[in-house]
Short mmCIF file of C-alpha atoms in Angstrom, two decimals:
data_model
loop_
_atom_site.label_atom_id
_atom_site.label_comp_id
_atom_site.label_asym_id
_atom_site.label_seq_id
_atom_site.Cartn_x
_atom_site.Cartn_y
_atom_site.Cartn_z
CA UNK W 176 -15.05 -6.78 3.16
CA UNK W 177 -16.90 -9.64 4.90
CA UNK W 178 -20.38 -9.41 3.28
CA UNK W 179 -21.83 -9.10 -0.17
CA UNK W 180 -23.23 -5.40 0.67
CA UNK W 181 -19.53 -4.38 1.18
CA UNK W 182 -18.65 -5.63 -1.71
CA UNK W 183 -20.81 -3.59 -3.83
CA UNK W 184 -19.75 -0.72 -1.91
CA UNK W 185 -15.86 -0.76 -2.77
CA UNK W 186 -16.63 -2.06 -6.31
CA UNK W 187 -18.42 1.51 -6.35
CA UNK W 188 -16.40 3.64 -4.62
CA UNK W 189 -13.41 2.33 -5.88
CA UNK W 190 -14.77 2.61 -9.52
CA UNK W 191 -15.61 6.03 -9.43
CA UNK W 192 -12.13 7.14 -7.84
CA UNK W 193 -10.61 4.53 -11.08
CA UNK W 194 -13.18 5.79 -13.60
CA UNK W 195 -12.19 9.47 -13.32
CA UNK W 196 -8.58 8.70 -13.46
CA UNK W 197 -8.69 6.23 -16.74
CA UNK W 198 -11.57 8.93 -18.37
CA UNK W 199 -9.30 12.08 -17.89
CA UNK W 200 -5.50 10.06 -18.01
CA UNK W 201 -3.90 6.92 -20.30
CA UNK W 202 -2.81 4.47 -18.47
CA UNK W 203 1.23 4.01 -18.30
CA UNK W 204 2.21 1.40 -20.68
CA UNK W 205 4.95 -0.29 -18.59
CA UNK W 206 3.76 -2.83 -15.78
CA UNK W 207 5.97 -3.80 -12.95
CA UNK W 208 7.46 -7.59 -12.66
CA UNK W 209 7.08 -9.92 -9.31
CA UNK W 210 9.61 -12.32 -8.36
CA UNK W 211 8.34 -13.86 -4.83
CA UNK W 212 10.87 -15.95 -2.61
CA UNK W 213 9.95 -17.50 1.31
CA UNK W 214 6.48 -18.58 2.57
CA UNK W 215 4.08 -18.10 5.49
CA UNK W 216 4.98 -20.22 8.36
CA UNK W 217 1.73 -22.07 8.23
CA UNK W 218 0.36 -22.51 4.54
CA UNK W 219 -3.41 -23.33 4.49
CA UNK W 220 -3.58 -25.50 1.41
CA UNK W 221 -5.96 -24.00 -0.73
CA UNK W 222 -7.32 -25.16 -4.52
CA UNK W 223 -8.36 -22.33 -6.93
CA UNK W 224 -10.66 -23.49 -9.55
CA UNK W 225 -10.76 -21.94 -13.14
CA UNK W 226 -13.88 -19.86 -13.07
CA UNK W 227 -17.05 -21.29 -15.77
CA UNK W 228 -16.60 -19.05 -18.76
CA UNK W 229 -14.08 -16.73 -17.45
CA UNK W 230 -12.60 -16.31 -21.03
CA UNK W 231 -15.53 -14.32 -21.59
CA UNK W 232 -14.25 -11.68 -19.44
CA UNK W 233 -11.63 -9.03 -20.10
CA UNK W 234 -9.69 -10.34 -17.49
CA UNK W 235 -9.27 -14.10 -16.36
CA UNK W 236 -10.68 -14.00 -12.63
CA UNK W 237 -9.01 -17.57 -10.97
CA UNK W 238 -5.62 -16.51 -12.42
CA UNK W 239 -5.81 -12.94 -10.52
CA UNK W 240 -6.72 -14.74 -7.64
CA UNK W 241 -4.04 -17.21 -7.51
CA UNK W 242 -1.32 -14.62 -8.04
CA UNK W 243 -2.83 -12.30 -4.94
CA UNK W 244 -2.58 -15.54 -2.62
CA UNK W 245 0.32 -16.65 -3.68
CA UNK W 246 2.17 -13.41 -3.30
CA UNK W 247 1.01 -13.48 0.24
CA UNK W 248 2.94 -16.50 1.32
CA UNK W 249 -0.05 -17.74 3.52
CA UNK W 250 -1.28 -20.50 1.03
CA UNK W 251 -0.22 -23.49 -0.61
CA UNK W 252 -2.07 -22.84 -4.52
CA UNK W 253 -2.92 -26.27 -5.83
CA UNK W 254 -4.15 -25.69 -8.94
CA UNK W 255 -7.61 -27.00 -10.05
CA UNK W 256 -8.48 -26.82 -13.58
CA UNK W 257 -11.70 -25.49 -14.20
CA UNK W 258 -14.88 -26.19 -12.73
CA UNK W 259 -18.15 -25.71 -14.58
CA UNK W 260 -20.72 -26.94 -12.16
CA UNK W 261 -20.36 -25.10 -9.35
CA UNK W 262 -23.02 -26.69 -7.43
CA UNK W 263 -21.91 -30.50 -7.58
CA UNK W 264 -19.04 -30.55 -5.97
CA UNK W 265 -16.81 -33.58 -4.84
CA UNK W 266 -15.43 -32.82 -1.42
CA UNK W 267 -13.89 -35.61 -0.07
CA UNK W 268 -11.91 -35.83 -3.74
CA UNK W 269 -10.81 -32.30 -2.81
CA UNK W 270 -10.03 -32.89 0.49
CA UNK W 271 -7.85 -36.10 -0.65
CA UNK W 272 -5.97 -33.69 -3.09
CA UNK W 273 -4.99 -32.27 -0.02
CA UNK W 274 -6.78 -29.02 -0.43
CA UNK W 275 -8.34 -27.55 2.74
CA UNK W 276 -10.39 -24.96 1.00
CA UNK W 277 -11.58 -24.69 -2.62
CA UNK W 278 -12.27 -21.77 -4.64
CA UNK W 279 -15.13 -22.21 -7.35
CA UNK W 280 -16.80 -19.57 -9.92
CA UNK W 281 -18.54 -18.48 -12.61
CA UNK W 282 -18.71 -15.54 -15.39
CA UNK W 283 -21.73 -14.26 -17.32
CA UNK W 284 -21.59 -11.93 -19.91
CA UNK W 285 -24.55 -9.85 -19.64
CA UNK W 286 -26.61 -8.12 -21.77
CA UNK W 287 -25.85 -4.67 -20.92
CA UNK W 288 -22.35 -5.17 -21.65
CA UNK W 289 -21.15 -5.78 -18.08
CA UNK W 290 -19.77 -9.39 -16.12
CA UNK W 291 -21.87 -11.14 -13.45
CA UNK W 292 -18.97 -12.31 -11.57
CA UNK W 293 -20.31 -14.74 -8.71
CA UNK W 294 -18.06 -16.81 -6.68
CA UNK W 295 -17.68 -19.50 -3.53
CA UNK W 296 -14.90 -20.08 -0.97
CA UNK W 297 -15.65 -23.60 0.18
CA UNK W 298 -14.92 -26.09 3.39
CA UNK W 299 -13.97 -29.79 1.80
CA UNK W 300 -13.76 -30.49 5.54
CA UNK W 301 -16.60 -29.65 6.78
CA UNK W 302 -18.15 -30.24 3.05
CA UNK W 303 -19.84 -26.59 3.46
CA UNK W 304 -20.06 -23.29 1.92
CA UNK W 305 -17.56 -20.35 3.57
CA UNK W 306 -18.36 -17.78 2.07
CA UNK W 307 -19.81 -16.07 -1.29
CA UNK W 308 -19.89 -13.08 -3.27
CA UNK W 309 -22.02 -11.94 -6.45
CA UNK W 310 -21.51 -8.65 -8.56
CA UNK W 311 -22.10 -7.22 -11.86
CA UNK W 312 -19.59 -5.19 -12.80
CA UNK W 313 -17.95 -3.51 -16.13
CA UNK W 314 -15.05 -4.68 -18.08
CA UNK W 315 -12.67 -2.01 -16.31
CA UNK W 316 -13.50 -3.71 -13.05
CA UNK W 317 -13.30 -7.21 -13.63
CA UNK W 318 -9.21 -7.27 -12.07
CA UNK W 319 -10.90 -5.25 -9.06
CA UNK W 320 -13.29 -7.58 -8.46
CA UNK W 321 -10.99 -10.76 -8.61
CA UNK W 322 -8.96 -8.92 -6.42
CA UNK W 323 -12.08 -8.61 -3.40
CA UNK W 324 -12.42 -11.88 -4.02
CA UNK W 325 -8.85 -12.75 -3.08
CA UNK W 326 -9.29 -10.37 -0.02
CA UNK W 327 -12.65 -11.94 1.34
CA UNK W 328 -10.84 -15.43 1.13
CA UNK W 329 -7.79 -14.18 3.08
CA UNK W 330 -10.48 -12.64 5.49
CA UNK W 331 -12.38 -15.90 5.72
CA UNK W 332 -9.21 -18.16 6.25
CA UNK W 333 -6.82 -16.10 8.28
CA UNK W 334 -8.73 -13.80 10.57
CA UNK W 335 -6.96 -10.58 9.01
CA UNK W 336 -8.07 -8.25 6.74
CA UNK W 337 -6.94 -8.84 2.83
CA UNK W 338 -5.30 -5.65 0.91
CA UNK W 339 -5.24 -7.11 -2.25
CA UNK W 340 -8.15 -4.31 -3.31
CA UNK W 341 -5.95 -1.36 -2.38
CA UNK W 342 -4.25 1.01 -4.26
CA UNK W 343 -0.31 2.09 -4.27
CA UNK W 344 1.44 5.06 -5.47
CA UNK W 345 4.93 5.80 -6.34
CA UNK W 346 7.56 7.77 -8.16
CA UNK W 347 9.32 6.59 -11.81
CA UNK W 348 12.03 8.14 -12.97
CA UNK W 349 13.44 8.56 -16.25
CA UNK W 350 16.24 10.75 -17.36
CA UNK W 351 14.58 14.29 -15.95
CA UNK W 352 11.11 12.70 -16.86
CA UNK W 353 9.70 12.19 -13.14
CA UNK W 354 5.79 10.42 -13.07
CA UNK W 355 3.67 10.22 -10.27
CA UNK W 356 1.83 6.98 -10.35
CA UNK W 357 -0.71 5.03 -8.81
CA UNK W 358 -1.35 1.19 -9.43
CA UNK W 359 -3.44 -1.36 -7.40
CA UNK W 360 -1.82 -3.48 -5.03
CA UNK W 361 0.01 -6.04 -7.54
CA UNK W 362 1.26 -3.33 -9.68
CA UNK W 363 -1.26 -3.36 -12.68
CA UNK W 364 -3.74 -1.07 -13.54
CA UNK W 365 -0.72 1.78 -13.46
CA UNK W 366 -2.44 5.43 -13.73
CA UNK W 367 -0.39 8.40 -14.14
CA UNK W 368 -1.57 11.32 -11.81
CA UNK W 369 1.35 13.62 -11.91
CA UNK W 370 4.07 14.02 -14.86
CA UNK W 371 7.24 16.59 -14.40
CA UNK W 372 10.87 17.73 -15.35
CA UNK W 373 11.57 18.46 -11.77
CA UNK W 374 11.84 15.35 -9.00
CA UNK W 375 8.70 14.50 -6.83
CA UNK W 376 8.91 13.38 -3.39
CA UNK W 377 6.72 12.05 -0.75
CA UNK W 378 3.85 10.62 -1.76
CA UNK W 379 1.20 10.29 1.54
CA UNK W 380 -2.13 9.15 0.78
CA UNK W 381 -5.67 10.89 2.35
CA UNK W 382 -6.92 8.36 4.59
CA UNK W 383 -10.37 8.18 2.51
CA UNK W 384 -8.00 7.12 -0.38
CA UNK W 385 -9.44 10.23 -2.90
CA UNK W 386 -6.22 12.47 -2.41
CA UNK W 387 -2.47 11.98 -2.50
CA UNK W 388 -0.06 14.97 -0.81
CA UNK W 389 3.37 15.18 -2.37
CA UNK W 390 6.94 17.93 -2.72
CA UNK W 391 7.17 18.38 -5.91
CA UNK W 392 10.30 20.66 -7.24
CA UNK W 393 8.49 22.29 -10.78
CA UNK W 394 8.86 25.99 -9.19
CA UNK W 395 12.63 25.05 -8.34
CA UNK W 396 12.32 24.64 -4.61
CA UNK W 397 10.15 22.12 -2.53
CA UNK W 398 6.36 22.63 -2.16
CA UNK W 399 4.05 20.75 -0.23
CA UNK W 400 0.43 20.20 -2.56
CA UNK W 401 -2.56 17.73 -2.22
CA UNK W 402 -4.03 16.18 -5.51
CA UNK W 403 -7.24 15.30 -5.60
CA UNK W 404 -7.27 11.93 -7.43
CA UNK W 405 -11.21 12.03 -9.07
CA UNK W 406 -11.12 15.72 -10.27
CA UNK W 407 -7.30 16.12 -10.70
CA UNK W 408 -7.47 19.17 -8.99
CA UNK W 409 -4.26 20.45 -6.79
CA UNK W 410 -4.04 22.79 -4.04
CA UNK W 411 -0.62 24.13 -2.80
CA UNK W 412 -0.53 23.45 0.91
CA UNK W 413 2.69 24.65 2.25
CA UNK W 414 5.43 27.11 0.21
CA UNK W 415 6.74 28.88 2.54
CA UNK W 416 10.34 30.09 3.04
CA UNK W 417 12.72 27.54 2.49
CA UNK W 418 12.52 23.30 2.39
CA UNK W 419 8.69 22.35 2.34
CA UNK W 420 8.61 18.50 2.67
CA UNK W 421 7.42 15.52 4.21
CA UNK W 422 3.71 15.66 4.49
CA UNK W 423 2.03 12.91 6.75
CA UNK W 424 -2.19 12.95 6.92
CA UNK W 425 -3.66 12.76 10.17
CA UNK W 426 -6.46 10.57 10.67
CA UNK W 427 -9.16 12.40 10.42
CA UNK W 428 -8.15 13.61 6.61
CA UNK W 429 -8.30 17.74 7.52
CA UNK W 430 -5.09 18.50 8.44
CA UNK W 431 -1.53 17.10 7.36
CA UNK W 432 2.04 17.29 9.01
CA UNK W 433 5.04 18.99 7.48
CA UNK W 434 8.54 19.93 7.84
CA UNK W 435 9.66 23.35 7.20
CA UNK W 436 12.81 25.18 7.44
CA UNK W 437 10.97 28.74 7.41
CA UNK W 438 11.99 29.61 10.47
CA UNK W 439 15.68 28.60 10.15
CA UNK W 440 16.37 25.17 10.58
CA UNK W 441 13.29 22.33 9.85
CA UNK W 442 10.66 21.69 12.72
CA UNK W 443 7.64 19.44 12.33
CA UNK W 444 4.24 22.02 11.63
CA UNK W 445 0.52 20.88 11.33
CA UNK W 446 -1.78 22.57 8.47
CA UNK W 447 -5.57 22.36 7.14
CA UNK W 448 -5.27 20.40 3.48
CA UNK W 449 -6.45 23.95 2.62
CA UNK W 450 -3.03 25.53 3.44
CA UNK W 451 -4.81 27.43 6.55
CA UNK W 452 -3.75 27.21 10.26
CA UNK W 453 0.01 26.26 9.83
CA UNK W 454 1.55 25.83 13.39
CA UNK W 455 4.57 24.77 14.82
CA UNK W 456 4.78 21.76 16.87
CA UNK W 457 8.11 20.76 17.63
CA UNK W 458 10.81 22.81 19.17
CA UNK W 459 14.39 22.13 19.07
CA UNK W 460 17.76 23.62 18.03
CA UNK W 461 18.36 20.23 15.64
CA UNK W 462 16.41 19.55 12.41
CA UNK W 463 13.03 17.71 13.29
CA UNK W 464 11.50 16.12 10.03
CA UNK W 465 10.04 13.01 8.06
CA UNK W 466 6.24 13.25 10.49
CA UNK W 467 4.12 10.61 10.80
CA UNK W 468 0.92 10.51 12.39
CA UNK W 469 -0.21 7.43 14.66
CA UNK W 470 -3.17 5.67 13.95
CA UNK W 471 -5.42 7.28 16.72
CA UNK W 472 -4.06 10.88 15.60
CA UNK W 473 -2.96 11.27 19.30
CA UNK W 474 1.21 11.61 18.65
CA UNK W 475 3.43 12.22 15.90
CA UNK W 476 6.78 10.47 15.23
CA UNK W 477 9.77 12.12 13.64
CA UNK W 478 13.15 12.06 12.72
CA UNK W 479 15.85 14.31 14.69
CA UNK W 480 19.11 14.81 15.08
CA UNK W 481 18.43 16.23 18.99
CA UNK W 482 21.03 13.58 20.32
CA UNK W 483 23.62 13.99 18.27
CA UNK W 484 22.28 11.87 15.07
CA UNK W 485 19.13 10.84 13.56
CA UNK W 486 17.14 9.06 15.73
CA UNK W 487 13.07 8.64 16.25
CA UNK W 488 10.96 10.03 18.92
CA UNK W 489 7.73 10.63 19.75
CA UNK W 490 5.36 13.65 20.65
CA UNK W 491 1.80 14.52 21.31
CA UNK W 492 0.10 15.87 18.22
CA UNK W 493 -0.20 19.56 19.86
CA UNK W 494 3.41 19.64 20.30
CA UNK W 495 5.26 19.11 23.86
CA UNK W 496 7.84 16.90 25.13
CA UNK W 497 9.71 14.30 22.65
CA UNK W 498 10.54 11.11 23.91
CA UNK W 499 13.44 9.13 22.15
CA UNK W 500 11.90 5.87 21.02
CA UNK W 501 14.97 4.44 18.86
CA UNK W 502 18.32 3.07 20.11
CA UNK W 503 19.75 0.42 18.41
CA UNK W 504 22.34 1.84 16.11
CA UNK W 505 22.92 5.50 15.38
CA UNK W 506 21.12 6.54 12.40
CA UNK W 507 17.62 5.61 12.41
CA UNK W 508 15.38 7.52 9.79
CA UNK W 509 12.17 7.29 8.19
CA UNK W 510 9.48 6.34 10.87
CA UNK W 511 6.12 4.43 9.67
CA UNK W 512 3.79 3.17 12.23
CA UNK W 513 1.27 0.10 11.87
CA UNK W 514 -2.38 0.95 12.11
CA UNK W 515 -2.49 -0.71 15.06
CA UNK W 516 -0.09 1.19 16.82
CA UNK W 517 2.21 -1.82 17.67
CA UNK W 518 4.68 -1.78 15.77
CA UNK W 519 7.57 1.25 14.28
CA UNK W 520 8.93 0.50 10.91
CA UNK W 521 12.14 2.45 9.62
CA UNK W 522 15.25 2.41 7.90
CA UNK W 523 18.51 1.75 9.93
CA UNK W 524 22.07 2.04 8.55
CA UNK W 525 24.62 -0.58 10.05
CA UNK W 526 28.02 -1.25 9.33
CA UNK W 527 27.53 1.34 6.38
CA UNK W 528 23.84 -0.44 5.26
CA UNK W 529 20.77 1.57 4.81
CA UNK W 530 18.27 -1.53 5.96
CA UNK W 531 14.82 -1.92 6.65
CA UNK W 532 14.11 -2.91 10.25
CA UNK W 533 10.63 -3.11 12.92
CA UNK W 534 10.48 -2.46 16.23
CA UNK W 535 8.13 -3.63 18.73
CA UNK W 536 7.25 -0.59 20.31
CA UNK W 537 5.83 -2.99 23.83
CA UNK W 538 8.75 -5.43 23.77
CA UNK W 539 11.35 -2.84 22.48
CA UNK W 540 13.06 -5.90 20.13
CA UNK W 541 13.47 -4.79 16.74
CA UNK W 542 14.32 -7.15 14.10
CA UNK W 543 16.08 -6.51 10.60
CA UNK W 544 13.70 -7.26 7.75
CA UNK W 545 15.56 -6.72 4.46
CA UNK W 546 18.42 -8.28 2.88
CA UNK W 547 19.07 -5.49 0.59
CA UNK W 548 21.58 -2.62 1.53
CA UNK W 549 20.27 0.44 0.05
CA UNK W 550 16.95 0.87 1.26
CA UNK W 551 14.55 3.47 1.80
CA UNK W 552 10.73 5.10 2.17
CA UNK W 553 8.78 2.24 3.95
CA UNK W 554 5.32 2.39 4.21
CA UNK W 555 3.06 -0.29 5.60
CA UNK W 556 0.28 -2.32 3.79
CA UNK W 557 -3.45 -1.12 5.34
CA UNK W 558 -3.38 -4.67 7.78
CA UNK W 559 -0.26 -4.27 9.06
CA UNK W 560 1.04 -7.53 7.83
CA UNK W 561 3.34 -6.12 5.23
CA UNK W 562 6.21 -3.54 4.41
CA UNK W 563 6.71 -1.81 0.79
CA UNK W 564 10.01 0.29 0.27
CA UNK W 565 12.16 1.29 -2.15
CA UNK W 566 15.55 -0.57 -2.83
CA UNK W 567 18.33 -0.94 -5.04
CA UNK W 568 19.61 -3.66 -7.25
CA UNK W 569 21.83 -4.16 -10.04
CA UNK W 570 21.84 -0.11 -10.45
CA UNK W 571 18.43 0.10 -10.61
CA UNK W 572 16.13 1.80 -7.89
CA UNK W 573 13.05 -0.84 -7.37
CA UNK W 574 10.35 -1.88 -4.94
CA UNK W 575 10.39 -4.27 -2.76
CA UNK W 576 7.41 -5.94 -0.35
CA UNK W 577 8.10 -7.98 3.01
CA UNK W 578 5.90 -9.72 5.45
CA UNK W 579 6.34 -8.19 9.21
CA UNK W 580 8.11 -11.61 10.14
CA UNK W 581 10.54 -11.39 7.53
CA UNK W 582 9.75 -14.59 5.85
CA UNK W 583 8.08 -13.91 2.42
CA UNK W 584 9.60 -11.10 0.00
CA UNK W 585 8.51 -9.76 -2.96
CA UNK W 586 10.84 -7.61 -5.77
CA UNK W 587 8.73 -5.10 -7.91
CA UNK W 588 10.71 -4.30 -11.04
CA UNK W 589 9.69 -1.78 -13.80
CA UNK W 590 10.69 -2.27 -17.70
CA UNK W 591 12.14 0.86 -17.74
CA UNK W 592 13.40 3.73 -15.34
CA UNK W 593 13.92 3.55 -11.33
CA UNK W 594 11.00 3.49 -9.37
CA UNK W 595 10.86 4.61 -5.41
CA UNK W 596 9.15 6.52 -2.92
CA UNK W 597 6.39 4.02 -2.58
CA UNK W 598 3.52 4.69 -0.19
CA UNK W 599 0.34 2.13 0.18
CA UNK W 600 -2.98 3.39 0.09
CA UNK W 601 -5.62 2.90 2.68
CA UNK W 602 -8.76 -0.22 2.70
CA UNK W 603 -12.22 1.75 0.89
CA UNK W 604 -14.05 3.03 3.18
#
């Protein structure tokens, strides 16, 4: 999101995905808590201004924006008050305050019903104007756009993309009451897309961000279906003899890879979302499973048990030789791979620990990341700059978020019920 026009377009594309949800679904009552500990290595001090007439809106704008940088770790929040006039603005006072950056808005109810939401990102350095962004948008959307704003000024300051926009899906469970659910980033705006007496597994979203693949046990075994998250529609993609599970999208959203035990034991198999063109891809006399696709759709990585216990390798999408790419410690499970190709998450289990761990697939140093001991299901953030997974704490299964250095953390906590299998949903397109 770097210029106005983009903005527009994810407020819209986003909205109708979110519209068709909230018109056809209630929304879940319970929200998840965020206790944040550990800070970027280099803050960038940054005020954020109370936005003119924000109380007007449905939802307060600076406040959302606050809470998305500060739950990043790479600023310093100095809090500002309110500012009214947006277009006098002292900043050498700022700068003395010892803010590099200031954040400045307004809200407008309009006529029509909806919010002109207009805002600046500002320089008290260089006493100039960084960036700015202007939208009208309905009450429903008023948390999405506070949270494009908080991207475009993590863009603007840092280089890197912001995924404060995107979306996140996961599994509650209560009792035999299983929900599928899907939330933006911060854990509001909680939509329930899938309810069930029977466990569901494996949530892997399309990379256009309009479907989610899951296992889900309602016909008493595991089957492999795609929901389509605007017309609720489901297709059943694999149910075939046996285990159906793990489904991993490839790139180019037509196809998905699964592992099946059809043919005895569970090998890694490519299929059209339709359910068409199942094939076979790896081949070995251990259990292959838990595919992931790399970024450029060019190899696969799985977990197998080839060497005597579970450890990741990699293959060409079409199938062919594995190579082993894990070896520290011998039980290494649950491969995710940045979008940039660099770097392996997965869960490791040490000294009788199931922890979260990186590895840097160049460098081949891999560095533990959690501090929990019962971890599980990691899936990266759409940059690359952050790890959710599922945990467990005082009896209770939660989710947790860490920065690829290992220096900020973030616990996700429900009201009620465990919560796990978390996946993170791609940027708009």
């Amino acid at each position: 999101m770097q210029t106005m026009t983009k903005f527009n377009q994810v407020i819209l594309y986003t909205g109708l995905a979110i519209a068709a949800t909230i018109g056809t679904v209630a929304p879940a009552q319970a929200q998840m808590r965020i206790e944040i500990s550990g800070v970027g290595s280099n803050q960038i001090p940054i005020a954020v201004a109370g936005f003119s007439n924000e109380n007007l809106s449905p939802q307060k704008i600076s406040e959302i924006i606050k809470a998305d940088l500060e739950r990043s770790g790479a600023f310093k929040i100095i809090d500002a008050g309110t500012i009214t006039d947006v277009n006098n603005i002292d900043y050498s006072g700022w700068k003395a305050k010892g803010a590099d950056a200031l954040v400045v808005g307004t809200v407008d109810a309009l006529a029509d019903g909806r919010y002109d939401v207009r805002y600046k990102l500002l320089d008290t350095v260089k006493q100039a104007k960084i960036s700015n962004l202007d939208k009208a948008v309905t009450a429903q959307f008023t948390r999405l756009s506070a949270h494009l704003i908080a991207d475009d000024v993590f863009f603007k300051l840092t280089g890197i993309r912001g995924a404060f926009s995107t979306r996140i899906s996961y599994v509650k469970q209560e009792g035999r009451n299983y929900q599928l659910l899907v939330a933006d980033a911060d854990g509001e705006n909680e939509q329930l897309a899938l309810r069930s007496n029977e466990p569901i597994i494996s949530p892997s979203w399309s990379p256009d961000g309009t479907k989610v693949a899951y296992v889900s046990f309602e016909q008493k075994k595991p089957v492999v279906y795609v929901q389509n998250l605007i017309t609720r529609a489901r297709t059943v993609v694999a149910n075939e003899k046996g285990s159906n599970s793990a489904p991993s999208w490839a790139p180019s959203g037509n196809k998905l890879a699964v592992a099946l035990s059809k043919d005895g034991h569970t090998q890694v198999y490519t299929v059209n979302t339709d359910g068409s063109n199942l094939r076979r891809v790896s081949n070995s006399a251990g259990i292959d499973t838990e595919p992931q696709w790399s970024a450029d759709g060019e190899s696969i990585y799985f977990t197998s048990d080839r060497s005597g216990g579970p450890q990741i390798y990699r293959m060409n999408a079409d199938g062919g030789d594995a190579k082993r790419v894990t070896f520290g410690g011998s039980y290494n499970i649950s491969p995710r791979i940045s979008s940039d190709g660099k770097t392996l998450a997965y869960i490791s289990r040490r000294d009788g620990n199931f922890q979260l761990y990186v590895l840097d697939l160049a460098s081949g140093q891999e560095q533990r990341l959690s501090d929990t001991t019962d971890d599980e299901s990691p899936s990266f953030a759409p940059n690359g700059k952050y790890i959710m997974y599922a945990t467990r704490a005082g009896g209770r299964k939660s989710l947790a978020v860490v920065s690829v250095d290992g220096r900020v953390k973030q616990r996700l906590t429900a009201q009620a019920g465990n919560i796990k299998e978390p996946t993170w949903g791609p940027f708009m397109q």
